[in-house]
Short mmCIF file of C-alpha atoms and ligand atoms in Angstrom, two decimals:
data_model
loop_
_atom_site.label_atom_id
_atom_site.label_comp_id
_atom_site.label_asym_id
_atom_site.label_seq_id
_atom_site.Cartn_x
_atom_site.Cartn_y
_atom_site.Cartn_z
CA MET L 12 58.70 -67.99 114.01
CA SER L 13 62.31 -68.52 115.04
CA ASP L 14 64.04 -66.74 117.89
CA THR L 15 67.64 -66.42 118.67
CA ALA L 16 68.91 -66.53 122.44
CA ALA L 17 68.02 -63.50 124.50
CA SER L 18 71.42 -62.89 125.31
CA ALA L 19 72.79 -62.49 121.63
CA PRO L 20 73.52 -59.07 120.60
CA VAL L 21 70.93 -59.59 117.58
CA ALA L 22 67.45 -61.31 117.85
CA ILE L 23 65.68 -62.61 114.76
CA ALA L 24 62.01 -63.19 114.48
CA ASP L 25 59.87 -64.28 111.26
CA HIS L 26 56.27 -63.32 111.05
CA GLY L 27 55.27 -64.85 107.60
CA ALA L 28 57.67 -63.11 105.02
CA VAL L 29 58.71 -60.37 107.33
CA ARG L 30 61.75 -60.90 109.14
CA THR L 31 62.46 -58.83 111.99
CA ILE L 32 66.08 -58.22 113.12
CA THR L 33 66.41 -56.57 116.52
CA VAL L 34 69.57 -55.10 118.01
CA ASN L 35 69.58 -56.55 121.31
CA ARG L 36 71.61 -54.65 123.93
CA PRO L 37 68.85 -52.56 125.68
CA ASP L 38 70.83 -52.18 129.00
CA LYS L 39 73.33 -50.28 126.60
CA LEU L 40 70.61 -48.54 124.46
CA ASN L 41 71.56 -50.96 121.73
CA ALA L 42 74.88 -49.39 121.13
CA LEU L 43 77.01 -50.78 118.32
CA ASN L 44 79.99 -52.58 119.45
CA ALA L 45 82.25 -54.66 117.01
CA ALA L 46 80.48 -57.87 117.89
CA THR L 47 77.00 -56.52 117.18
CA LEU L 48 78.16 -54.88 113.84
CA ASP L 49 79.44 -58.47 113.01
CA ALA L 50 76.18 -60.08 114.13
CA LEU L 51 74.02 -57.54 112.07
CA HIS L 52 75.93 -58.26 109.01
CA GLN L 53 75.67 -61.87 109.43
CA ALA L 54 71.88 -61.47 109.95
CA PHE L 55 71.41 -59.46 106.65
CA ASP L 56 73.45 -61.96 104.65
CA ASP L 57 71.11 -64.63 106.01
CA ALA L 58 67.88 -62.53 105.18
CA ALA L 59 69.29 -61.90 101.70
CA ALA L 60 69.85 -65.46 101.00
CA ASP L 61 66.54 -66.70 102.30
CA ASP L 62 63.83 -66.53 99.48
CA ALA L 63 61.05 -66.89 102.23
CA VAL L 64 62.06 -63.63 103.38
CA ARG L 65 60.54 -60.69 101.39
CA CYS L 66 60.98 -57.80 103.80
CA VAL L 67 63.09 -56.89 106.66
CA VAL L 68 62.37 -54.80 109.65
CA LEU L 69 65.13 -53.60 111.71
CA THR L 70 64.62 -52.10 115.17
CA GLY L 71 66.14 -52.00 118.68
CA ALA L 72 65.20 -53.84 121.88
CA GLY L 73 63.51 -51.94 124.69
CA SER L 74 61.08 -49.08 124.64
CA LYS L 75 63.92 -46.45 124.82
CA ALA L 76 66.22 -46.74 121.80
CA PHE L 77 66.55 -47.80 118.27
CA VAL L 78 70.20 -47.62 118.57
CA ALA L 79 72.17 -44.72 120.67
CA GLY L 80 75.11 -44.83 118.58
CA ALA L 81 78.40 -46.60 118.24
CA ASP L 82 79.75 -47.98 121.53
CA ILE L 83 81.49 -45.20 123.13
CA SER L 84 83.24 -47.35 125.88
CA GLU L 85 84.64 -49.51 122.84
CA MET L 86 85.80 -46.53 120.87
CA ASN L 87 87.41 -44.72 123.87
CA THR L 88 90.54 -46.96 123.64
CA LEU L 89 91.07 -47.53 120.14
CA THR L 90 94.17 -46.64 118.09
CA PRO L 91 94.11 -44.58 114.87
CA VAL L 92 94.34 -47.81 112.90
CA GLN L 93 91.64 -49.51 115.04
CA GLY L 94 89.45 -46.47 114.64
CA ARG L 95 89.89 -46.63 110.76
CA ASP L 96 88.87 -50.22 110.96
CA PHE L 97 85.90 -49.70 113.19
CA SER L 98 84.75 -46.98 110.55
CA LEU L 99 85.12 -49.72 107.76
CA ARG L 100 83.09 -52.31 109.79
CA GLY L 101 80.33 -49.92 110.20
CA GLN L 102 80.37 -48.75 106.70
CA ARG L 103 80.43 -52.20 105.33
CA LEU L 104 77.43 -53.16 107.11
CA MET L 105 75.37 -49.97 106.12
CA ARG L 106 76.31 -50.80 102.46
CA ARG L 107 75.30 -54.52 103.03
CA ILE L 108 71.80 -53.07 104.24
CA GLU L 109 71.56 -50.43 101.46
CA LYS L 110 72.41 -53.08 98.86
CA MET L 111 69.81 -55.67 100.01
CA PRO L 112 67.97 -57.13 97.36
CA LYS L 113 64.66 -56.83 99.26
CA PRO L 114 63.31 -54.03 101.14
CA VAL L 115 64.55 -52.91 104.52
CA VAL L 116 62.37 -50.79 106.91
CA ALA L 117 63.99 -49.18 109.94
CA MET L 118 61.54 -49.02 112.78
CA ILE L 119 62.93 -46.15 115.07
CA ASN L 120 61.43 -46.67 118.41
CA GLY L 121 63.56 -43.96 120.23
CA PHE L 122 66.83 -42.64 120.18
CA ALA L 123 68.59 -42.91 116.80
CA LEU L 124 71.81 -41.33 117.47
CA GLY L 125 75.29 -41.41 115.67
CA GLY L 126 75.80 -44.87 114.35
CA GLY L 127 71.97 -45.39 115.11
CA LEU L 128 71.08 -42.92 112.69
CA GLU L 129 73.64 -44.06 110.20
CA LEU L 130 72.17 -47.68 110.57
CA ALA L 131 68.73 -46.16 110.06
CA MET L 132 69.82 -44.21 106.85
CA GLY L 133 71.30 -47.51 105.32
CA CYS L 134 67.73 -49.02 105.37
CA HIS L 135 65.38 -48.16 102.41
CA LEU L 136 62.37 -46.66 104.44
CA ARG L 137 62.27 -44.97 107.91
CA ILE L 138 59.26 -45.02 109.99
CA ALA L 139 59.58 -43.26 113.64
CA GLY L 140 57.65 -43.27 116.53
CA ASP L 141 56.60 -39.71 117.70
CA ASN L 142 58.88 -39.93 120.82
CA ALA L 143 61.97 -40.82 118.64
CA LYS L 144 65.14 -38.41 118.68
CA LEU L 145 67.55 -38.43 115.89
CA GLY L 146 70.96 -36.86 115.40
CA GLN L 147 74.60 -37.00 114.62
CA PRO L 148 76.10 -35.97 118.05
CA GLU L 149 79.64 -37.11 117.41
CA VAL L 150 81.25 -33.75 117.49
CA ASN L 151 80.29 -33.63 121.28
CA LEU L 152 82.77 -36.59 121.76
CA GLY L 153 85.49 -34.94 119.77
CA LEU L 154 84.45 -37.23 116.96
CA ILE L 155 82.86 -37.26 113.58
CA PRO L 156 80.28 -39.53 112.04
CA GLY L 157 82.22 -42.79 110.67
CA PHE L 158 79.53 -45.03 109.37
CA GLY L 159 78.69 -42.97 106.32
CA GLY L 160 76.64 -40.40 108.14
CA THR L 161 78.23 -37.40 106.46
CA GLN L 162 77.67 -38.84 103.05
CA ARG L 163 74.04 -40.48 103.28
CA LEU L 164 72.62 -37.62 105.10
CA LEU L 165 74.02 -35.30 102.65
CA ARG L 166 72.29 -37.40 99.88
CA LEU L 167 69.18 -37.88 102.03
CA ALA L 168 68.48 -34.50 103.48
CA GLY L 169 70.80 -32.15 101.72
CA ARG L 170 73.74 -29.93 102.74
CA ALA L 171 71.88 -27.36 105.16
CA ALA L 172 70.34 -30.30 107.24
CA THR L 173 73.65 -32.50 107.21
CA LEU L 174 75.73 -29.53 108.46
CA GLU L 175 73.22 -28.42 111.09
CA LEU L 176 72.85 -32.00 112.62
CA CYS L 177 76.59 -32.94 112.17
CA LEU L 178 78.14 -29.52 113.24
CA VAL L 179 75.70 -28.59 116.04
CA GLY L 180 75.32 -31.90 117.32
CA THR L 181 71.88 -31.49 119.09
CA PRO L 182 69.25 -34.34 118.12
CA VAL L 183 66.07 -33.44 116.41
CA ASP L 184 62.62 -34.71 117.24
CA ALA L 185 60.77 -37.14 114.96
CA ALA L 186 58.73 -34.20 113.38
CA ARG L 187 61.61 -32.16 112.50
CA ALA L 188 63.17 -35.28 110.91
CA ARG L 189 60.24 -35.89 108.81
CA GLU L 190 60.35 -32.19 107.72
CA LEU L 191 64.11 -32.60 106.91
CA GLY L 192 63.23 -35.84 104.78
CA ILE L 193 65.13 -38.19 107.11
CA VAL L 194 62.12 -40.22 107.90
CA ASN L 195 59.41 -41.21 105.70
CA GLN L 196 56.66 -41.34 108.27
CA VAL L 197 55.94 -40.47 112.09
CA VAL L 198 53.55 -42.41 113.89
CA PRO L 199 52.41 -42.49 117.56
CA ALA L 200 54.70 -44.36 119.57
CA ALA L 201 52.15 -46.69 120.68
CA GLU L 202 51.18 -47.55 117.06
CA LEU L 203 54.70 -47.93 115.60
CA GLU L 204 54.86 -51.51 115.63
CA ALA L 205 51.67 -52.17 113.96
CA GLU L 206 52.11 -49.37 111.51
CA THR L 207 55.46 -50.97 110.48
CA MET L 208 54.15 -54.41 110.01
CA LYS L 209 51.38 -53.06 107.92
CA LEU L 210 53.93 -51.31 105.76
CA ALA L 211 56.11 -54.51 105.68
CA THR L 212 53.42 -56.95 105.09
CA ARG L 213 52.47 -54.81 102.04
CA LEU L 214 56.03 -54.85 100.90
CA ALA L 215 56.22 -58.87 101.33
CA GLU L 216 53.22 -59.16 99.45
CA SER L 217 54.42 -57.01 96.46
CA ALA L 218 56.34 -58.44 93.65
CA PRO L 219 59.89 -59.20 94.80
CA LEU L 220 61.69 -58.79 91.36
CA ALA L 221 59.96 -55.38 90.68
CA LEU L 222 61.11 -54.29 94.16
CA ARG L 223 64.54 -55.35 93.60
CA GLY L 224 64.55 -53.60 90.22
CA VAL L 225 63.44 -50.31 91.97
CA LEU L 226 66.23 -50.83 94.71
CA ASP L 227 68.92 -51.61 92.01
CA CYS L 228 67.89 -48.68 89.84
CA VAL L 229 67.79 -46.05 92.81
CA ASN L 230 71.29 -47.47 94.11
CA VAL L 231 72.81 -47.20 90.77
CA GLY L 232 71.16 -44.01 89.88
CA GLY L 233 72.21 -42.47 93.19
CA GLU L 234 75.75 -42.99 92.14
CA CYS L 235 76.13 -42.08 88.23
CA ALA L 236 75.30 -39.65 85.70
CA ILE L 237 71.80 -39.45 84.73
CA GLU L 238 72.23 -40.99 81.09
CA GLU L 239 73.82 -44.00 82.61
CA GLY L 240 71.06 -44.29 85.39
CA LEU L 241 68.33 -44.06 82.49
CA GLU L 242 70.16 -46.70 80.55
CA TYR L 243 70.21 -48.88 83.69
CA GLU L 244 66.60 -48.51 84.18
CA THR L 245 65.65 -49.17 80.51
CA ALA L 246 67.68 -52.60 80.99
CA GLN L 247 65.86 -53.16 84.19
CA PHE L 248 62.52 -52.41 82.76
CA GLY L 249 62.95 -54.84 79.90
CA LEU L 250 64.02 -57.49 82.29
CA MET L 251 60.83 -57.26 84.08
CA PHE L 252 59.03 -58.73 80.87
CA SER L 253 60.79 -61.92 81.56
CA THR L 254 59.07 -62.44 84.78
CA ASP L 255 56.06 -64.49 85.76
CA ASP L 256 55.18 -61.48 88.15
CA MET L 257 54.66 -59.17 85.49
CA ARG L 258 52.25 -61.42 83.51
CA GLU L 259 50.48 -62.07 86.80
CA GLY L 260 50.45 -58.41 87.74
CA THR L 261 49.05 -57.06 84.42
CA GLY L 262 46.78 -59.93 83.93
CA ALA L 263 45.34 -59.48 87.55
CA PHE L 264 44.69 -55.81 86.67
CA LEU L 265 42.83 -56.75 83.61
CA GLU L 266 40.82 -59.56 85.02
CA ARG L 267 39.98 -57.15 87.99
CA ARG L 268 41.41 -59.55 90.63
CA LYS L 269 44.30 -59.37 93.30
CA PRO L 270 47.69 -60.56 91.97
CA ALA L 271 49.66 -63.47 93.65
CA PHE L 272 53.26 -62.91 93.16
CA ASN L 273 55.70 -65.86 93.29
CA GLY L 274 58.99 -63.97 92.83
CA ARG L 275 59.80 -65.56 89.31
N1 LIG U 305 77.80 -46.33 123.76
C1 LIG U 305 77.92 -47.15 124.96
N2 LIG U 305 77.21 -47.05 125.89
C2 LIG U 305 76.19 -46.32 125.78
C3 LIG U 305 75.92 -45.65 124.39
C4 LIG U 305 76.61 -45.43 123.53
N3 LIG U 305 76.69 -44.80 122.39
N4 LIG U 305 74.64 -44.90 124.75
C5 LIG U 305 74.00 -45.18 125.92
N5 LIG U 305 74.85 -46.03 126.61
C6 LIG U 305 74.81 -46.72 127.63
C7 LIG U 305 75.13 -45.82 128.84
O1 LIG U 305 76.52 -45.75 129.32
C8 LIG U 305 74.35 -46.54 130.20
O2 LIG U 305 75.10 -47.71 130.45
P1 LIG U 305 75.26 -47.78 132.00
O3 LIG U 305 73.96 -48.18 132.61
O4 LIG U 305 76.32 -49.10 132.09
O5 LIG U 305 76.08 -46.75 132.71
C9 LIG U 305 73.14 -46.96 129.26
O6 LIG U 305 73.49 -47.35 127.98
C10 LIG U 305 71.91 -46.22 129.55
O7 LIG U 305 72.24 -45.04 129.12
P2 LIG U 305 72.10 -43.54 129.83
O8 LIG U 305 73.06 -42.55 129.43
O9 LIG U 305 72.18 -43.87 131.36
O10 LIG U 305 70.45 -43.09 129.48
P3 LIG U 305 69.90 -41.75 129.59
O11 LIG U 305 68.52 -42.03 129.35
O12 LIG U 305 70.19 -41.15 130.79
O13 LIG U 305 70.55 -41.01 128.23
C11 LIG U 305 71.09 -40.82 125.93
C12 LIG U 305 70.10 -41.55 126.95
C13 LIG U 305 70.88 -41.47 124.52
C14 LIG U 305 70.80 -39.41 125.64
C15 LIG U 305 72.28 -41.16 126.32
O14 LIG U 305 72.88 -42.32 126.61
C16 LIG U 305 73.71 -40.49 125.38
O15 LIG U 305 73.85 -39.56 125.19
N6 LIG U 305 74.22 -41.64 124.61
C17 LIG U 305 75.15 -41.51 123.81
C18 LIG U 305 74.68 -40.67 122.55
C19 LIG U 305 75.84 -40.53 121.50
O16 LIG U 305 76.80 -39.54 121.65
N7 LIG U 305 75.91 -41.22 120.35
C20 LIG U 305 76.71 -41.29 119.35
C21 LIG U 305 77.86 -42.18 119.56
S1 LIG U 305 79.36 -42.09 118.25
#
């Protein structure tokens, strides 16, 4: 296990092949300032480049919040050009996460508001404690979501839910977020960490190249016409037949044993 300094805006810890990246500003409910956005970007670059990491869990420090939004005190004084740059900085981070070649699970341990929900939506899977509150309350600040929220929520949960959350600005509880399709799973808060690690460990033991193939297909397919998406899927499917993992997975099934995937 490796840990970063307690005062760093982001903390890193490895448990086997699962890397946990923790937004570490609990006294500010893990609000995303520019330095935290940059530290997160670096942490995801590092996790992508490290073959020993097979799954990433993203969470917030403390018991109250995943992330309570972009840093309002930092935004309060921005000029229009700086505001645009801040939006781009956040959007680039969410895109980095979305395009990770290995699964990223958001462990939502409390408030996921504004940039916090946008951060969670950049992840591939979301598991929330039953005490979580999720929302896009930017209109209450005279703002709109700027880290991809209007676009990702639309694709994830549809127009009605997006307009409800972004126009009304009132957060929803975890159960309602599950109903809307914003989170994949809701568990009792006390079991959140254990349930998330169970899911992450399962993903970490799965075939890395197959997981990457799924992520690539879904990313590409979400942004193109179905014919192109199907073509891309066929190419990725064919590519799987070049991997050791495909021989191992199908062979293990036929031999009635557990497969051991090596990512080659
Ligand atoms: N940006 C900057 N600081 C924030 C923050 C944010 N998005 N969210 C919380 N904080 C800070 C508070 O200013 C406070 O700092 P302080 O102790 O130095 O005054 C600290 O975190 C604790 O927050 P507090 O508001 O006292 O906690 P609470 O339990 O009373 O309320 C929330 C929790 C989440 C309801 C409330 O903090 C809130 O509404 N936050 C903003 C949510 C938001 O609008 N996000 C979208 C931003 S675009």
